[in-house]
Coordinates of C-alpha atoms and ligand atoms in Angstrom, one line a residue:
X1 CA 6.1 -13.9 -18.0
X2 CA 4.4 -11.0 -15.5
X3 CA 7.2 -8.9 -14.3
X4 CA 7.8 -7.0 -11.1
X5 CA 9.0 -3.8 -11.8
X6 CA 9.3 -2.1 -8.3
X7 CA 7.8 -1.4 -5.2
X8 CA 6.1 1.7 -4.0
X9 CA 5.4 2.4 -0.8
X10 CA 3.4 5.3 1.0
X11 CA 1.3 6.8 3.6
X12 CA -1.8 7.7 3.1
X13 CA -3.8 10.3 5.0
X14 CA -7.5 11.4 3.4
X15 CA -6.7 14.8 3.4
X16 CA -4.0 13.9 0.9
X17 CA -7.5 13.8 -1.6
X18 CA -9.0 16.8 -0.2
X19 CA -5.4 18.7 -1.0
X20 CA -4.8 17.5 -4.6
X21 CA -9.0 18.9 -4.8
X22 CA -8.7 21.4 -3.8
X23 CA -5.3 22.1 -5.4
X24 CA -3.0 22.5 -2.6
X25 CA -0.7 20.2 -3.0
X26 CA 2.4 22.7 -3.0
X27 CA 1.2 24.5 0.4
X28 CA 2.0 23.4 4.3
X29 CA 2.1 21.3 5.6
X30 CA 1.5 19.1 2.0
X31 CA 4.4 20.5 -0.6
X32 CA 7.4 18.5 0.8
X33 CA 5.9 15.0 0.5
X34 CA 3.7 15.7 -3.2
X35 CA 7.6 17.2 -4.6
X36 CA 8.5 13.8 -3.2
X37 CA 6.4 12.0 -6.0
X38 CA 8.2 13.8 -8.6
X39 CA 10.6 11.3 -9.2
X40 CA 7.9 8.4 -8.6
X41 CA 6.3 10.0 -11.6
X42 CA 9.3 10.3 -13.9
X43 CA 10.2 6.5 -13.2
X44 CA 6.7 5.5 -14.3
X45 CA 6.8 7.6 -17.1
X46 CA 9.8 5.4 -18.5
X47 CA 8.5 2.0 -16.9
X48 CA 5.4 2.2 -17.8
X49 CA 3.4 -0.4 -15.8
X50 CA 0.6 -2.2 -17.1
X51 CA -1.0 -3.3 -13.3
X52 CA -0.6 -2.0 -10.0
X53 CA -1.3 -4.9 -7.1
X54 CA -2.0 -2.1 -4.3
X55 CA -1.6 -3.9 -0.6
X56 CA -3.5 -1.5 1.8
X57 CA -5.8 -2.0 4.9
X58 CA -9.5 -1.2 4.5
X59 CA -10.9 1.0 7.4
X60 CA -14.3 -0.6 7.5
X61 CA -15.8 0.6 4.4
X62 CA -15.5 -2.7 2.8
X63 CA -14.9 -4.8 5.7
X64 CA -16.1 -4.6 9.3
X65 CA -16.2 -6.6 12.7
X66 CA -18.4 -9.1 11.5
X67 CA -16.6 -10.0 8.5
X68 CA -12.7 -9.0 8.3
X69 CA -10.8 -11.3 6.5
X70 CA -7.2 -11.7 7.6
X71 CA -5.7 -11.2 4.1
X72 CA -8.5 -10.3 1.2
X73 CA -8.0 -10.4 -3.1
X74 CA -9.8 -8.3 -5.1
X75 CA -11.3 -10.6 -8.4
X76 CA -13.1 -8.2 -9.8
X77 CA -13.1 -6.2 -13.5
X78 CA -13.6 -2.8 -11.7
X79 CA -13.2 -1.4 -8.3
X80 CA -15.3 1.8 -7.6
X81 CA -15.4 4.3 -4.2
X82 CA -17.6 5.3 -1.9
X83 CA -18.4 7.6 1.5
X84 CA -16.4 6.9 4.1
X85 CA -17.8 9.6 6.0
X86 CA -16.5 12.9 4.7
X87 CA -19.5 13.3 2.3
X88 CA -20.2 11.6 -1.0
X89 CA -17.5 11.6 -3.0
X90 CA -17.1 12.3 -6.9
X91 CA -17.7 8.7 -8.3
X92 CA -14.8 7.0 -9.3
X93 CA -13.6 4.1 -11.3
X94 CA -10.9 1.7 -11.2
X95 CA -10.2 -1.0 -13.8
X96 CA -9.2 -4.5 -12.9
X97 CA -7.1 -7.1 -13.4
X98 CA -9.2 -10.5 -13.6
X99 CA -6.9 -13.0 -14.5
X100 CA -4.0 -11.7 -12.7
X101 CA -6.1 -11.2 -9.5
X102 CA -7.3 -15.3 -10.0
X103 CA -4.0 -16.5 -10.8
X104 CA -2.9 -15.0 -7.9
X105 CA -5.2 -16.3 -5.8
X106 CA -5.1 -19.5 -6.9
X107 CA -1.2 -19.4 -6.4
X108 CA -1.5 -18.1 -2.5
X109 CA -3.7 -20.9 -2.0
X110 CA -1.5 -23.3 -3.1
X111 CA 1.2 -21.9 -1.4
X112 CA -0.7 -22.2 1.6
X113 CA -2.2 -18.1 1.9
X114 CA -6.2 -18.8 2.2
X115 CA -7.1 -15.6 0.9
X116 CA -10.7 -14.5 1.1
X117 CA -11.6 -13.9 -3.0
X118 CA -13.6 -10.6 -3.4
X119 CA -15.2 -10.1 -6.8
X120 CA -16.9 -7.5 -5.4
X121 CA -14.9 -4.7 -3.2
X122 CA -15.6 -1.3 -2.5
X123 CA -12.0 0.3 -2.7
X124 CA -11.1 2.6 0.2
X125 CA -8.8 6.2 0.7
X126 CA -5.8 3.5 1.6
X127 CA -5.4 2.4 -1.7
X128 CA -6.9 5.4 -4.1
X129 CA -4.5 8.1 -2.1
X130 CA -1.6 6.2 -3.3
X131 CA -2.5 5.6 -7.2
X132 CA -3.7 9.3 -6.6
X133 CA 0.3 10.0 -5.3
X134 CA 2.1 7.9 -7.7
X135 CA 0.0 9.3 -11.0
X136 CA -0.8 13.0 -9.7
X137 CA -4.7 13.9 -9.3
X138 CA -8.3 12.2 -9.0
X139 CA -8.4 11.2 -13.0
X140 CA -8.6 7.8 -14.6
X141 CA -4.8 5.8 -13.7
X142 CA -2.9 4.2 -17.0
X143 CA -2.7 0.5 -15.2
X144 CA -5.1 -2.0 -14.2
X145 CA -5.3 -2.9 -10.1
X146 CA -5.5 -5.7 -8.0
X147 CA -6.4 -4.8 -4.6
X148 CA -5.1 -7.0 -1.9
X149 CA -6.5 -6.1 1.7
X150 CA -4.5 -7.0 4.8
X151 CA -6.2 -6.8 8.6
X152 CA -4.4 -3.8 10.5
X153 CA -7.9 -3.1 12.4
X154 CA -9.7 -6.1 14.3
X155 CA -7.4 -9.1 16.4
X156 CA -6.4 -11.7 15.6
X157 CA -4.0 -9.4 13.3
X158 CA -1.6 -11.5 11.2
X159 CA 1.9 -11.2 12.6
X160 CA 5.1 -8.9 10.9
X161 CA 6.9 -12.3 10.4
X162 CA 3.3 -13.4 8.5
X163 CA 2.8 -10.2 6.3
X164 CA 6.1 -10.6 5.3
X165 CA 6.0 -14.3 3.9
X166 CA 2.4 -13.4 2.4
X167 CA 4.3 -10.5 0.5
X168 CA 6.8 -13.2 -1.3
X169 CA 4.2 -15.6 -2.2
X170 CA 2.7 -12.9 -3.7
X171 CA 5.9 -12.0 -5.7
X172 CA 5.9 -15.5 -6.6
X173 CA 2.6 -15.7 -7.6
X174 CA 3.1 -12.5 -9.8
X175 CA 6.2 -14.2 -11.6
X176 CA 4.7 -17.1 -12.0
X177 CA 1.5 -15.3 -14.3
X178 CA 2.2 -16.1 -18.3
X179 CA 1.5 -12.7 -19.4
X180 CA 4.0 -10.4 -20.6
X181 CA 2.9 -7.9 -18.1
X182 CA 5.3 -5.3 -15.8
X183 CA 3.8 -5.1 -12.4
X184 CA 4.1 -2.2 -10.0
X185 CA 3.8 -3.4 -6.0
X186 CA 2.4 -0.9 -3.9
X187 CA 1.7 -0.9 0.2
X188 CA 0.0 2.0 1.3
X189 CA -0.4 2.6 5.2
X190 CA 2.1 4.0 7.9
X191 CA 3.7 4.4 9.5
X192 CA 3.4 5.5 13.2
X193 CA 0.1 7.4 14.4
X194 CA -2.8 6.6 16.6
X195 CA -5.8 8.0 14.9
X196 CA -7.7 10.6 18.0
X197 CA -4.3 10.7 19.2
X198 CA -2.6 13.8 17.3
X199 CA 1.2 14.1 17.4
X200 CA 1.5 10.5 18.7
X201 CA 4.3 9.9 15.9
X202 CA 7.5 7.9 16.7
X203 CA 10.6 9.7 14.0
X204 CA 13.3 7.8 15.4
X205 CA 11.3 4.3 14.9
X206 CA 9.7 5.6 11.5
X207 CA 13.5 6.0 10.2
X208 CA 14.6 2.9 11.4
X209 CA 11.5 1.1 9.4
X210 CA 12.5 3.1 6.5
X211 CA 16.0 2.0 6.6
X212 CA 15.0 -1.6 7.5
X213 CA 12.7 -2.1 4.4
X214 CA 15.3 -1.4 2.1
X215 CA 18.2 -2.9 3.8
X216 CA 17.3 -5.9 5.6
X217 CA 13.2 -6.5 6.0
X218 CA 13.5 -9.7 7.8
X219 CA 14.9 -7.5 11.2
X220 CA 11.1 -6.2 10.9
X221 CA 9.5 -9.7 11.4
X222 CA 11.0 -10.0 14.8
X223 CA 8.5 -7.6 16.4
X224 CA 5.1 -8.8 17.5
X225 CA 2.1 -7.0 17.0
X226 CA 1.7 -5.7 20.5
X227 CA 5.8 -4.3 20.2
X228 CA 4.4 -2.4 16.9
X229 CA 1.5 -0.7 18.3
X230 CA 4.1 0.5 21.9
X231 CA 6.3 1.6 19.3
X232 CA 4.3 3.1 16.6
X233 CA 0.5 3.7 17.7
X234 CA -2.6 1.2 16.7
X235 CA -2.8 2.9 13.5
X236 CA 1.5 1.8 13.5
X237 CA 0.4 -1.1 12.3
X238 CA -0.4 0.1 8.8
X239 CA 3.1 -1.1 8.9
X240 CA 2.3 -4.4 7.5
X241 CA 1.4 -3.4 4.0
X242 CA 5.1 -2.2 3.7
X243 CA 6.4 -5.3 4.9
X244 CA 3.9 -7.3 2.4
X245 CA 5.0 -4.7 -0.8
X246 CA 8.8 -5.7 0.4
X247 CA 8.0 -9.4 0.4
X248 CA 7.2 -9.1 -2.9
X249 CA 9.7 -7.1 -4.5
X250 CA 12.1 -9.6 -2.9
X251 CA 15.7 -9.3 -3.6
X252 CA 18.0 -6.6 -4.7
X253 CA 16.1 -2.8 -5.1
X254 CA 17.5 0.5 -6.1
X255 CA 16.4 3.4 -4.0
X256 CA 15.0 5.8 -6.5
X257 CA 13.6 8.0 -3.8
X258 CA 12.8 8.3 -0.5
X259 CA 11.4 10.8 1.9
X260 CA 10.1 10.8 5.7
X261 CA 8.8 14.2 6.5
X262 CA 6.1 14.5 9.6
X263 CA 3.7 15.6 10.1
X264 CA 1.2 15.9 7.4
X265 CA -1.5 14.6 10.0
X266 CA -1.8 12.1 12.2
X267 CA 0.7 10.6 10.6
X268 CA 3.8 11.8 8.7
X269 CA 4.7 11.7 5.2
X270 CA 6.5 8.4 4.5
X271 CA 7.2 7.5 1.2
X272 CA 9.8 4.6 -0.9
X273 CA 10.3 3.6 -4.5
X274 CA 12.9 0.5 -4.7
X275 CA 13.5 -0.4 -8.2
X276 CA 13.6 -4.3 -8.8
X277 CA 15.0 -4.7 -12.2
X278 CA 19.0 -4.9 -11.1
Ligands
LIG1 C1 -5.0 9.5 8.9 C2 -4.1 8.4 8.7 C3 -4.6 7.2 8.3 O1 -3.9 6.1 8.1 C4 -6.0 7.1 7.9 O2 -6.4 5.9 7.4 C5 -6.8 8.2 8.1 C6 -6.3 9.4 8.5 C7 -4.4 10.8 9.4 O3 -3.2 10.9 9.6 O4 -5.2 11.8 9.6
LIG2 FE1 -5.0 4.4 7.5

């Protein structure tokens, strides 16, 4: 039976790419949160995951207003990149996880998730910056992915108390695949900024979300939407994919590392790896 091995969770800001480019990831304001991944990279160098299911938001390069699921599955054998308007990018591709992706669709139905099923998707910065974070660089990534895309852009937006009951079906989908295959979650978004609104970061709620997603998640689901985005920015509710990742890893974690350091951009540097094999 599929395994989850842990959950990763980050932030990702595009300039995250242009750094590890340009190769500046030990200069300001980036070195702090790349030395961060250090340990994320030892652990997968002795866990060695086969697939990554990466829970991000798309920012309209996949989705837009006149078609934005609520909660979206990637289906497909390969997931490639595109412009999202800083200029054509170096072409990249990521291998899939067909089976895994349908079997966990097919479980989310049935548990009463009616995920959109995407066996096409263009795969955005939210979900390659963190693959790029958790195996250092812009080259091909040792696991297979399955992107799942949750709405943190248009209303209706799914609720905190929501994301976090999609994230455990998802874990139970996972564990229920027949495959002897060790899964890495990852939710990549967060936590607070308003994009066009520089130095709109909340540290004291940021930490409290940190300690909260480790400790006890649920606390998270009592906030509405509308509390998230007072208390963290519109952008704040990239929020959601941390709550989904936790959903999933459900149960006892291991802090292997952990680091809040802002800014880095709009946004600051927040980054988690719980391990879910105790
Ligand atoms: C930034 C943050 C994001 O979440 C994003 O999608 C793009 C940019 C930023 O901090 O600059
Ligand atoms: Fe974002």
């Amino acid at each position: 039976m599929a395994q989850i091995i842990g959950g990763l969770s980050t932030s990702h800001v595009p300039t995250i790419g242009r750094a590890i480019a340009g190769g500046k990831q030990r200069e300001v304001p980036f070195a702090p949160f790349f030395e961060a991944f250090g340990p994320v990279h030892d652990w997968l160098d002795e866990t060695k995951p086969d697939v990554a299911i990466v829970i991000y938001n798309d920012h309209g390069l996949n989705f837009f207003l006149d078609n934005m699921p609520t909660f979206a599955v990637g289906a497909a054998h390969e997931y490639r990149n595109a412009d999202e308007g800083w200029g054509p990018p170096a072409p990249r591709v990521f291998r899939g996880a067909p089976a895994l992706s349908w079997h966990i669709i097919g479980s989310l139905v049935a548990d009463e998730f009616d995920v959109s099923t995407c066996q096409e998707l263009i795969f955005d910065h939210a979900g390659i910056t963190a693959l790029d974070l958790a195996w250092e660089g812009h080259g091909p990534k040792p696991v297979a992915v399955v992107p799942i895309v949750v709405n943190a852009v248009m209303p209706p937006l799914p609720t905190p108390k929501r994301c976090y009951a999609f994230g455990q079906a998802i874990g139970r989908a996972i564990r229920s695949f027949d495959e002897d295959v060790k899964v890495l979650v990852i939710g990549s978004g967060g936590l607070s900024h308003e994009l066009g609104q520089f130095g709109k970061i909340n540290q004291s709620f940021d930490q409290l979300c940190m300690e909260k997603i480790v400790a006890d998640p649920e606390a998270l689901t009592r906030y509405s939407n509308d509390d998230i985005v007072d208390l963290a920015g519109a952008q704040g509710l990239e929020l959601m994919t941390w709550l989904v990742m936790r959903g999933a890893v459900s149960g006892d974690v291991e802090v292997i590392k952990s680091l809040y350091f802002a800014p880095i951009s709009h946004t600051g540097g927040a980054m988690m790896l719980l391990d879910n094999r105790c």
